[in-house]
Amino acid sequence: MPAIKSTMMPAPLSLNRLLEHAGRLFPQSQIVSRLPDKSLRRHSYGEWHRRTRALASALKKLGLRKGDRVATLCWNHHAHLECYFGIPAAGGVMHTLNLRLAPDDIGWIAGHARDRFLIVDDILLPLYQKFAAHHRFERVIVFPFSGAPVQVRAGEPHDGEPAIDDYEQLLAQAPADFDYAEHDENDPVAMCYTSGTTGRPKGVVYSHRSTVLHSLMAALPDYVALSARDTVLPVTPMFHANSWGIPYAASMVGAKLVFPGPHLHPEDLLDLMQLEPPTAALGVPTIWLALIQAFEANPGRWKMPAGLRTMVGGAAVPESLIRQFAKHGVSVDQGWGMTETSPMASLFFEKPELVGELSEEQWFARKAMAGVPVPLVETRIMGDDGLCEWNGNDVGELQVRGPFITGSYHDEAPSASNFTDDGWLRTGDVAAIDEHGYIRIADRTKDLIKSGGEWISSVDLENAIMAHPAVAEAAVIAVAHPKWTERPLACVVRKPGASVDADELRKFLGGRFASWQVPDAIEFVDEIPRTSTGKFWKVKLRQRYADWRWPE
Ligand code: ADP
């Protein structure tokens, strides 16, 4: 048999191609950024393309070498988008630092990644000062986000102090003869650390290839369905798994982008949505919980943008939230993913065999699941006795693999707790998949409650409690119990002006859960602590209630 070879060009998948495509085809598409003083700044894609190449050219002139890490400490705005494409265009690796972490942790992460340069918003310089001694950058490039002049320290770093440059000056003086750094499609473009809820954070490094594939996948009509006619509002911080990869995907298709800057309070977001109505928006559930409460507490003050669809994930999305938004014509599509999975590994859409087949109850129940796996990502459920059937009932660890799933961690030996022998990522999430392929996340392994030898899902309890009309938020944790090993304790935030007590809530849950699953302890609290990515911080709650004493 004569050998046959593919005739296709071996052109590498490249982020630079996406930048060139967007710059050439959509020069008039808009990027709107909210500045610290709440005014809006507009850039066209044409300007963004020119400025991004200028950033890459300036970084090369400053001595950036291939593979050097350039950290960013920035809110969501146009210059951060320039970093997304400009740093890799120069051959560097963008490392988004999480500005909500403790300064010591940010310094540790920057050191572990061996970040060489830092690009920082001027309004975040006080935060930078708090970890500057933990990790010495060679150069600090200050983005004048507030418009105030930058105090430049010209020349080379000396006495351990970095040189300080003005981002806008660098761009203005960048050499015009810029050439993209040569690269292989597997070369790194960006890195991101997990939030380290269990031990030290771990670094995930994305490649040109993984980022391009993830962008193409995300834009598909059954998933995020991004098009040149969309207006996309990424509320998810650009340091949280690259704002779920959406800035890459949205600019690839020429969508208008609206960045909220540092203004993430519900009122600010609702104001922004009136000025620049989005067709697609993304964020963690706590953002949307707070937003819908502000919206409903002020009838007539704002309008929900017509036809808005939201992608919500990063934590379980309560069914009650999906129903609340539906009343206002907004769809909430739940996705599941991790920093390790680029991150979108599943998202809700209605499969054709279900169209017209579901009652309203079934429809919302299905929307409260974590969607179906995206193309190129393989999923399986590993139970105690081996692989589980996709029957909706058999529960085990969710494991994934694919070309945009990490196969290791930066500078860390692979461990059996993270990867299986046959090459799958262990997610640490407990889930079932049904016959249609919809994933139901039961819990994180460490959040499951083991009561008298039976497992209770904290996620199910939280969702049910948050369906009570007087409840704003709820988080359920396991608390050690002398007889039952663990019992659930619910922390509940009432809606302003609403009243409900523990007995009423227990009665409310009684219809939906077996009596042994209903929390014996219900604590009313003013707020539930949040993690650095805005999720309910259950580790903190477990610490708070570690000495909890059950009545004899
Ligand atoms: P961290 O939460 O540690 O900051 P990630 O942002 O990478 O890190 O979060 C990944 C985790 O978030 C998943 O392992 C899972 O536990 C949780 N998660 C993400 N999406 C969902 C979802 N739709 N439902 C329930 N849990 C989710």
Coordinates of C-alpha atoms and ligand atoms in Angstrom, one line a residue:
M1 CA 0.0 0.0 0.0
P2 CA 1.6 3.3 -1.0
A3 CA 2.0 5.7 1.9
I4 CA -0.3 8.7 1.9
K5 CA 0.4 12.0 3.6
S6 CA -2.0 14.8 4.5
T7 CA -1.7 17.6 2.0
M8 CA -2.6 20.3 4.6
M9 CA -0.1 23.0 5.5
P10 CA 1.5 22.4 8.9
A11 CA 0.6 25.9 10.0
P12 CA 0.8 26.1 13.8
L13 CA -2.3 27.2 15.7
S14 CA -1.4 30.7 16.8
L15 CA -2.9 33.4 18.9
N16 CA -1.1 35.9 16.6
R17 CA -3.4 34.7 13.8
L18 CA -6.5 35.5 15.9
L19 CA -5.1 39.0 16.5
E20 CA -4.3 39.6 12.9
H21 CA -7.7 38.3 11.8
A22 CA -9.6 40.5 14.3
G23 CA -7.5 43.6 13.4
R24 CA -8.0 43.2 9.7
L25 CA -11.6 42.1 9.5
F26 CA -13.2 44.0 12.4
P27 CA -11.3 47.3 12.7
Q28 CA -14.5 49.1 13.7
S29 CA -15.6 46.7 16.4
Q30 CA -15.6 48.4 19.8
I31 CA -13.9 47.8 23.1
V32 CA -15.4 49.8 26.0
S33 CA -13.7 50.1 29.3
R34 CA -15.0 51.6 32.5
L35 CA -12.3 53.8 34.1
P36 CA -11.8 54.3 37.8
D37 CA -13.9 57.5 37.7
K38 CA -16.7 55.5 36.1
S39 CA -16.4 57.2 32.8
L40 CA -16.2 55.1 29.6
R41 CA -13.3 54.9 27.3
R42 CA -13.8 53.5 23.8
H43 CA -11.2 51.9 21.5
S44 CA -11.8 50.4 18.1
Y45 CA -10.4 47.0 17.3
G46 CA -8.2 48.8 14.8
E47 CA -6.6 50.8 17.7
W48 CA -6.4 47.7 19.8
H49 CA -4.6 45.8 17.1
R50 CA -2.1 48.6 16.6
R51 CA -1.6 49.1 20.4
T52 CA -1.2 45.4 21.0
R53 CA 1.6 45.1 18.4
A54 CA 3.2 48.2 19.9
L55 CA 3.1 46.6 23.3
A56 CA 4.8 43.5 21.9
S57 CA 7.4 45.6 20.1
A58 CA 8.1 47.6 23.3
L59 CA 8.5 44.5 25.4
K60 CA 11.0 43.1 22.9
K61 CA 12.9 46.4 23.0
L62 CA 13.0 46.1 26.8
G63 CA 14.8 42.8 26.4
L64 CA 11.9 40.3 26.8
R65 CA 13.2 36.9 25.9
K66 CA 11.2 34.0 24.6
G67 CA 9.4 32.2 27.5
D68 CA 9.9 35.1 29.9
R69 CA 7.0 35.6 32.3
V70 CA 5.2 38.9 32.3
A71 CA 2.8 39.2 35.2
T72 CA -0.3 41.4 35.1
L73 CA -2.0 42.9 38.1
C74 CA -5.0 44.5 36.4
W75 CA -8.7 44.9 36.4
N76 CA -10.8 44.0 33.3
H77 CA -10.1 46.7 30.7
H78 CA -8.7 47.3 27.2
A79 CA -5.0 47.4 28.2
H80 CA -5.4 44.0 29.9
L81 CA -6.7 42.7 26.6
E82 CA -3.7 44.1 24.9
C83 CA -1.6 42.1 27.3
Y84 CA -3.5 38.9 26.5
F85 CA -2.3 39.1 22.9
G86 CA 0.7 41.4 23.1
I87 CA 2.8 39.5 25.6
P88 CA 2.6 36.2 23.6
A89 CA 3.2 38.1 20.4
A90 CA 6.6 39.1 21.8
G91 CA 7.3 35.5 22.8
G92 CA 6.5 36.1 26.5
V93 CA 4.1 34.2 28.8
M94 CA 1.3 36.3 30.4
H95 CA 0.8 35.5 34.0
T96 CA -2.4 37.0 35.5
L97 CA -2.0 37.7 39.2
N98 CA -5.1 37.4 41.3
L99 CA -5.5 40.8 43.0
R100 CA -7.8 39.5 45.6
L101 CA -5.3 37.2 47.2
A102 CA -3.3 38.1 50.3
P103 CA -0.2 40.1 49.3
D104 CA 2.1 37.4 50.7
D105 CA 0.4 34.8 48.5
I106 CA 0.7 37.0 45.4
G107 CA 4.4 37.4 46.1
W108 CA 4.8 33.7 46.5
I109 CA 3.0 32.9 43.2
A110 CA 5.1 35.6 41.3
G111 CA 8.2 34.0 42.7
H112 CA 7.1 30.4 41.9
A113 CA 6.4 31.5 38.3
R114 CA 9.7 33.5 38.2
D115 CA 7.9 36.5 36.7
R116 CA 10.4 38.9 35.2
F117 CA 8.3 41.9 34.3
L118 CA 5.0 43.2 35.9
I119 CA 2.3 45.3 34.2
V120 CA 0.2 46.9 36.9
D121 CA -2.8 49.3 37.0
D122 CA -1.7 52.5 38.7
I123 CA -4.6 52.2 41.2
L124 CA -3.2 48.8 42.2
L125 CA 0.3 50.1 43.0
P126 CA -0.5 50.2 46.8
L127 CA -1.2 46.4 46.6
Y128 CA 2.0 45.8 44.6
Q129 CA 4.0 47.7 47.3
K130 CA 2.7 45.1 49.8
F131 CA 4.3 42.2 48.0
A132 CA 7.2 44.0 46.2
A133 CA 9.7 42.7 48.8
H134 CA 8.6 39.1 48.3
H135 CA 9.4 39.0 44.7
R136 CA 11.7 41.4 42.8
F137 CA 10.5 42.1 39.2
E138 CA 13.1 43.5 36.9
R139 CA 10.7 46.0 35.4
V140 CA 7.4 47.4 36.5
I141 CA 5.3 48.9 33.8
V142 CA 2.5 51.1 35.2
F143 CA -0.7 51.4 33.2
P144 CA -2.1 54.9 33.9
F145 CA -5.7 53.6 34.4
S146 CA -6.8 56.6 36.5
G147 CA -5.1 59.1 34.1
A148 CA -2.6 60.3 36.8
P149 CA 1.0 60.8 35.6
V150 CA 3.3 57.8 36.2
Q151 CA 6.4 58.3 38.3
V152 CA 9.0 56.7 36.0
R153 CA 12.3 55.3 37.2
A154 CA 14.2 55.3 34.0
G155 CA 17.1 53.0 32.9
E156 CA 17.9 49.6 34.2
P157 CA 17.1 48.0 37.6
H158 CA 19.6 48.8 40.2
D159 CA 20.1 47.8 43.9
G160 CA 17.3 45.3 43.6
E161 CA 14.9 48.0 42.7
P162 CA 13.0 47.5 39.4
A163 CA 13.0 50.1 36.6
I164 CA 9.5 51.7 36.3
D165 CA 8.0 52.5 33.0
D166 CA 4.9 54.2 31.8
Y167 CA 2.8 51.8 29.7
E168 CA 1.5 54.6 27.4
Q169 CA 4.9 56.1 26.9
L170 CA 6.3 52.6 26.0
L171 CA 3.6 52.1 23.4
A172 CA 4.1 55.6 22.0
Q173 CA 7.8 55.0 21.6
A174 CA 7.7 51.4 20.4
P175 CA 9.7 50.6 17.3
A176 CA 7.4 50.3 14.3
D177 CA 9.3 47.4 12.7
F178 CA 7.7 44.6 14.7
D179 CA 7.8 40.9 13.9
Y180 CA 6.0 38.2 15.8
A181 CA 8.2 35.9 17.8
E182 CA 8.6 32.6 16.1
H183 CA 6.8 29.8 17.9
D184 CA 5.5 26.3 17.9
E185 CA 1.8 25.8 18.5
N186 CA 2.7 24.0 21.8
D187 CA 4.7 27.0 23.1
P188 CA 3.2 28.7 26.2
V189 CA 1.1 31.9 26.0
A190 CA -0.3 32.4 29.5
M191 CA -0.3 30.9 33.0
C192 CA -2.7 31.0 35.8
Y193 CA -2.6 29.6 39.4
T194 CA -5.4 27.7 41.0
S195 CA -6.7 29.4 44.1
G196 CA -5.1 26.8 46.4
T197 CA -8.0 25.9 48.5
T198 CA -6.1 22.8 49.4
G199 CA -2.5 23.6 49.9
R200 CA -0.3 25.9 47.8
P201 CA -1.6 27.2 44.5
K202 CA -0.6 25.3 41.4
G203 CA 0.4 26.8 38.1
V204 CA -1.4 25.9 34.9
V205 CA 0.3 26.9 31.6
Y206 CA -1.8 27.4 28.5
S207 CA -0.4 27.1 24.9
H208 CA -1.1 28.7 21.6
R209 CA -2.7 25.5 20.6
S210 CA -4.9 25.0 23.7
T211 CA -6.0 28.7 23.7
V212 CA -7.0 28.7 20.0
L213 CA -8.9 25.4 20.3
H214 CA -10.7 26.6 23.4
S215 CA -11.6 29.9 21.6
L216 CA -13.0 28.1 18.6
M217 CA -15.0 25.7 20.8
A218 CA -16.4 28.4 23.0
A219 CA -17.7 30.4 20.1
L220 CA -19.8 27.4 18.8
P221 CA -23.6 28.1 18.6
D222 CA -24.6 25.5 21.2
Y223 CA -22.0 26.7 23.7
V224 CA -21.2 30.4 24.2
A225 CA -22.5 31.2 20.7
L226 CA -20.3 34.3 20.1
S227 CA -20.6 36.3 17.0
A228 CA -19.5 39.6 15.5
R229 CA -22.9 41.0 16.4
D230 CA -22.6 40.3 20.1
T231 CA -21.8 42.7 22.9
V232 CA -20.0 40.7 25.6
L233 CA -19.6 41.8 29.2
P234 CA -17.0 39.7 31.0
V235 CA -17.6 40.2 34.7
T236 CA -15.4 37.3 35.6
P237 CA -12.0 38.8 36.4
M238 CA -9.4 38.5 33.7
F239 CA -7.2 36.8 36.3
H240 CA -9.8 34.1 37.0
A241 CA -8.9 31.4 34.4
N242 CA -8.5 34.2 31.8
S243 CA -12.0 35.4 32.3
W244 CA -13.0 31.8 31.2
G245 CA -11.2 32.3 27.9
I246 CA -13.9 34.6 26.7
P247 CA -11.8 37.7 25.9
Y248 CA -9.8 35.5 23.4
A249 CA -12.9 34.0 21.8
A250 CA -14.9 37.3 21.7
S251 CA -12.1 39.2 20.0
M252 CA -11.5 36.3 17.6
V253 CA -15.1 36.8 16.2
G254 CA -15.0 40.6 16.4
A255 CA -17.6 40.9 19.1
K256 CA -18.0 44.2 21.0
L257 CA -16.4 43.9 24.4
V258 CA -17.5 45.9 27.5
F259 CA -15.1 45.7 30.4
P260 CA -16.4 46.8 33.9
G261 CA -13.0 47.9 35.2
P262 CA -12.9 47.9 39.0
H263 CA -16.7 48.6 39.3
L264 CA -18.3 45.2 40.2
H265 CA -21.0 46.2 42.6
P266 CA -24.5 45.2 41.4
E267 CA -25.6 48.8 41.0
D268 CA -22.5 49.6 39.0
L269 CA -23.0 46.6 36.7
L270 CA -26.7 47.4 36.2
D271 CA -25.8 51.0 35.4
L272 CA -23.2 49.8 32.9
M273 CA -25.8 47.4 31.4
Q274 CA -28.1 50.4 30.7
L275 CA -25.3 52.3 29.0
E276 CA -23.8 49.5 27.0
P277 CA -26.5 46.7 26.9
P278 CA -24.8 43.3 26.6
T279 CA -26.1 40.3 24.7
A280 CA -23.8 37.9 26.6
A281 CA -22.3 38.2 30.1
L282 CA -20.4 35.9 32.4
G283 CA -19.7 35.7 36.1
V284 CA -19.8 33.4 39.1
P285 CA -23.2 32.8 40.8
T286 CA -22.6 35.2 43.7
I287 CA -22.4 38.1 41.2
W288 CA -25.8 37.3 39.7
L289 CA -27.3 36.6 43.1
A290 CA -26.4 40.1 44.3
L291 CA -27.4 41.7 40.9
I292 CA -30.9 40.2 40.7
Q293 CA -31.5 41.2 44.3
A294 CA -30.5 44.8 43.6
F295 CA -32.6 44.8 40.5
E296 CA -35.8 43.5 42.1
A297 CA -35.3 45.8 45.2
N298 CA -35.5 48.8 42.9
P299 CA -38.4 48.3 40.5
G300 CA -38.3 50.5 37.4
R301 CA -34.7 51.8 38.0
W302 CA -33.1 49.6 35.5
K303 CA -34.1 47.4 32.5
M304 CA -32.7 44.0 31.8
P305 CA -31.1 44.1 28.4
A306 CA -33.4 42.4 25.9
G307 CA -32.4 38.8 25.1
L308 CA -29.4 38.8 27.5
R309 CA -27.9 35.4 28.0
T310 CA -25.5 34.8 30.9
M311 CA -22.9 32.1 31.3
V312 CA -22.7 31.2 35.0
G313 CA -20.3 28.8 36.5
G314 CA -17.3 28.3 38.8
A315 CA -19.8 27.1 41.5
A316 CA -23.2 25.5 41.6
V317 CA -25.9 27.7 40.2
P318 CA -29.1 27.6 42.2
E319 CA -32.2 26.7 40.3
S320 CA -34.0 29.6 42.0
L321 CA -31.5 32.0 40.4
I322 CA -32.2 30.6 36.9
R323 CA -35.9 31.0 37.5
Q324 CA -35.6 34.5 38.8
F325 CA -33.6 35.7 35.8
A326 CA -36.0 33.9 33.4
K327 CA -38.9 36.0 34.8
H328 CA -37.0 39.0 33.4
G329 CA -36.3 37.4 30.0
V330 CA -32.6 36.6 30.8
S331 CA -31.3 33.1 30.3
V332 CA -28.8 31.6 32.7
D333 CA -26.7 28.9 31.1
Q334 CA -24.6 26.9 33.6
G335 CA -21.1 25.7 32.8
W336 CA -18.6 23.7 34.6
G337 CA -14.8 24.0 34.5
M338 CA -11.6 24.6 36.4
T339 CA -8.4 26.7 35.8
E340 CA -7.0 23.3 34.7
T341 CA -9.6 22.9 31.9
S342 CA -9.0 26.3 30.2
P343 CA -11.7 26.4 31.8
M344 CA -14.9 25.7 29.9
A345 CA -15.4 21.9 29.9
S346 CA -19.2 21.8 29.8
L347 CA -22.1 24.2 29.2
F348 CA -25.8 23.9 29.1
F349 CA -27.8 23.8 25.9
E350 CA -31.0 22.0 25.0
K351 CA -30.3 18.9 23.0
P352 CA -32.7 18.3 20.1
E353 CA -34.2 15.1 21.6
L354 CA -35.4 17.1 24.6
V355 CA -37.0 20.0 22.7
G356 CA -40.7 20.0 23.6
E357 CA -40.3 17.0 25.8
L358 CA -39.7 18.7 29.2
S359 CA -42.2 20.0 31.6
E360 CA -41.4 23.4 33.1
E361 CA -40.1 21.7 36.3
Q362 CA -37.9 19.3 34.3
W363 CA -36.6 22.2 32.1
F364 CA -35.4 24.2 35.1
A365 CA -34.1 21.1 36.8
R366 CA -32.0 20.4 33.7
K367 CA -30.8 24.0 33.5
A368 CA -29.6 23.6 37.1
M369 CA -27.2 20.8 36.0
A370 CA -23.7 21.6 34.7
G371 CA -24.5 21.2 31.0
V372 CA -23.0 18.8 28.5
P373 CA -19.3 18.3 27.7
V374 CA -17.8 20.5 25.1
P375 CA -16.2 19.1 21.9
L376 CA -12.6 17.8 22.3
V377 CA -13.1 17.2 26.1
E378 CA -13.7 13.6 27.2
T379 CA -15.4 13.0 30.4
R380 CA -15.9 10.0 32.6
I381 CA -17.1 9.2 36.1
M382 CA -14.9 7.0 38.2
G383 CA -16.7 5.3 41.1
D384 CA -15.3 3.2 43.9
D385 CA -15.8 0.1 41.8
G386 CA -14.6 1.4 38.4
L387 CA -16.2 3.4 35.6
C388 CA -19.8 4.5 36.1
E389 CA -22.6 4.2 33.5
W390 CA -24.0 7.5 32.2
N391 CA -27.4 6.8 33.8
G392 CA -27.8 10.0 35.9
N393 CA -27.6 8.0 39.2
D394 CA -24.1 6.5 39.5
V395 CA -21.9 9.0 41.2
G396 CA -18.1 9.1 41.3
E397 CA -15.2 11.4 40.6
L398 CA -15.5 13.4 37.4
Q399 CA -12.4 12.9 35.3
V400 CA -11.5 14.8 32.1
R401 CA -8.9 14.8 29.3
G402 CA -8.4 16.7 26.1
P403 CA -6.2 19.2 24.2
F404 CA -7.1 22.1 26.5
I405 CA -6.9 20.2 29.8
T406 CA -3.7 20.5 31.7
G407 CA -1.6 17.3 31.9
S408 CA 0.7 18.6 34.7
Y409 CA 1.4 21.6 36.9
H410 CA 4.1 24.1 36.4
D411 CA 7.3 23.0 38.2
E412 CA 5.6 20.2 40.1
A413 CA 6.0 16.5 39.9
P414 CA 2.8 14.8 38.7
S415 CA 1.0 13.1 41.6
A416 CA -1.6 10.4 41.7
S417 CA -3.9 12.6 43.5
N418 CA -4.1 14.9 40.5
F419 CA -3.7 12.6 37.5
T420 CA -4.7 9.0 36.9
D421 CA -2.2 6.4 35.6
D422 CA -4.0 6.4 32.2
G423 CA -3.7 10.2 31.8
W424 CA -6.9 11.7 33.0
L425 CA -7.2 14.8 35.2
R426 CA -8.8 14.1 38.5
T427 CA -11.1 17.0 39.2
G428 CA -12.0 16.4 42.8
D429 CA -15.6 16.9 41.9
V430 CA -18.2 14.2 42.6
A431 CA -20.7 14.0 39.7
A432 CA -23.1 11.8 37.7
I433 CA -23.7 12.0 33.9
D434 CA -27.1 11.1 32.6
E435 CA -28.0 9.2 29.4
H436 CA -28.2 12.5 27.4
G437 CA -24.7 13.5 28.6
Y438 CA -25.8 16.2 31.1
I439 CA -23.4 16.4 34.1
R440 CA -24.8 16.8 37.6
I441 CA -22.2 18.0 40.0
A442 CA -23.1 16.6 43.4
D443 CA -20.3 18.3 45.3
R444 CA -16.6 18.8 45.7
T445 CA -15.2 15.7 47.3
K446 CA -14.1 17.8 50.3
D447 CA -17.5 19.5 50.7
L448 CA -19.6 16.3 50.8
I449 CA -21.2 15.6 54.2
K450 CA -20.8 12.1 55.6
S451 CA -23.7 11.5 58.0
G452 CA -24.1 8.0 59.6
G453 CA -22.4 6.3 56.7
E454 CA -24.6 8.1 54.1
W455 CA -23.5 11.0 51.9
I456 CA -25.3 14.3 51.8
S457 CA -24.8 16.8 49.0
S458 CA -24.2 20.3 50.3
V459 CA -25.0 21.7 46.9
D460 CA -28.5 20.2 46.9
L461 CA -29.2 21.6 50.3
E462 CA -27.9 25.0 49.4
N463 CA -30.0 25.1 46.2
A464 CA -33.1 24.1 48.1
I465 CA -32.6 26.7 50.9
M466 CA -32.0 29.5 48.3
A467 CA -35.3 28.7 46.7
H468 CA -37.0 30.0 49.9
P469 CA -38.4 33.5 49.1
A470 CA -36.9 35.0 52.3
V471 CA -33.4 33.7 51.7
A472 CA -30.7 35.7 49.9
E473 CA -27.8 33.2 50.2
A474 CA -27.0 29.9 51.8
A475 CA -23.9 27.7 52.3
V476 CA -24.0 24.3 53.9
I477 CA -20.9 22.7 55.5
A478 CA -20.1 19.5 57.4
V479 CA -19.5 19.8 61.1
A480 CA -18.1 16.9 63.1
H481 CA -20.7 15.0 65.1
P482 CA -20.0 12.6 68.0
K483 CA -22.7 10.1 66.8
W484 CA -23.1 10.6 63.0
T485 CA -19.5 11.5 62.1
E486 CA -20.7 14.7 60.4
R487 CA -23.9 16.6 60.2
P488 CA -24.9 19.5 57.9
L489 CA -24.8 23.0 59.2
A490 CA -26.5 25.7 57.1
C491 CA -25.4 29.4 57.1
V492 CA -28.2 31.5 55.8
V493 CA -28.4 35.2 54.9
R494 CA -31.9 36.6 54.9
K495 CA -33.1 39.0 52.2
P496 CA -33.2 42.6 53.6
G497 CA -36.5 43.1 55.5
A498 CA -37.5 39.4 55.1
S499 CA -38.1 37.1 58.0
V500 CA -37.8 33.4 58.3
D501 CA -36.6 31.2 61.2
A502 CA -34.9 27.8 61.5
D503 CA -38.1 25.8 62.1
E504 CA -39.8 27.3 59.0
L505 CA -36.7 26.5 56.8
R506 CA -36.5 23.0 58.1
K507 CA -40.2 22.5 57.4
F508 CA -39.6 24.0 53.9
L509 CA -36.8 21.4 53.3
G510 CA -38.8 18.6 54.8
G511 CA -40.8 18.1 51.7
R512 CA -37.8 17.7 49.5
F513 CA -35.3 15.8 51.6
A514 CA -35.3 12.8 53.9
S515 CA -35.4 13.9 57.5
W516 CA -31.8 12.7 58.2
Q517 CA -30.6 15.0 55.4
V518 CA -32.1 18.2 56.7
P519 CA -29.6 20.3 58.6
D520 CA -30.1 20.2 62.4
A521 CA -28.2 23.5 62.7
I522 CA -29.2 26.6 60.8
E523 CA -27.3 29.8 61.6
F524 CA -28.5 33.2 60.4
V525 CA -25.5 35.3 59.4
D526 CA -25.0 38.8 57.8
E527 CA -22.9 37.5 55.0
I528 CA -21.1 34.4 53.6
P529 CA -17.4 34.8 53.2
R530 CA -16.1 34.8 49.6
T531 CA -13.0 33.3 48.0
S532 CA -10.7 35.4 45.9
T533 CA -12.7 34.4 42.9
G534 CA -16.0 35.3 44.5
K535 CA -17.3 31.9 45.4
F536 CA -18.7 30.9 48.8
W537 CA -15.6 30.2 51.0
K538 CA -16.6 27.0 52.7
V539 CA -13.1 26.4 54.1
K540 CA -13.4 29.6 56.1
L541 CA -16.9 28.6 57.3
R542 CA -15.6 25.2 58.4
Q543 CA -12.9 27.0 60.4
R544 CA -15.4 29.3 61.9
Y545 CA -17.6 26.4 63.1
A546 CA -14.8 24.0 63.9
D547 CA -15.6 24.1 67.7
W548 CA -19.4 23.8 67.1
R549 CA -21.0 21.9 70.0
W550 CA -24.2 19.9 69.2
P551 CA -26.8 19.9 72.0
E552 CA -26.6 16.7 74.1
Ligands
ADP1 P1 -11.0 27.5 42.7 O1 -12.5 27.3 43.0 O2 -10.2 26.6 43.6 O3 -10.7 28.9 42.7 P2 -11.4 27.1 40.0 O4 -11.9 28.4 39.7 O5 -10.5 26.4 39.0 O6 -10.6 27.1 41.3 O7 -12.7 26.2 40.3 C1 -12.9 24.9 39.9 C2 -14.0 24.2 40.7 O8 -15.1 25.1 40.7 C3 -14.4 22.9 40.2 O9 -13.5 21.9 40.5 C4 -15.8 22.8 40.9 O10 -15.6 22.3 42.2 C5 -16.3 24.2 40.9 N1 -17.3 24.4 39.9 C6 -17.1 25.0 38.7 N2 -18.2 25.1 38.0 C7 -19.2 24.5 38.7 C8 -20.6 24.2 38.6 N3 -21.2 24.6 37.5 N4 -21.2 23.6 39.6 C9 -20.6 23.2 40.7 N5 -19.2 23.4 40.9 C10 -18.6 24.1 39.9

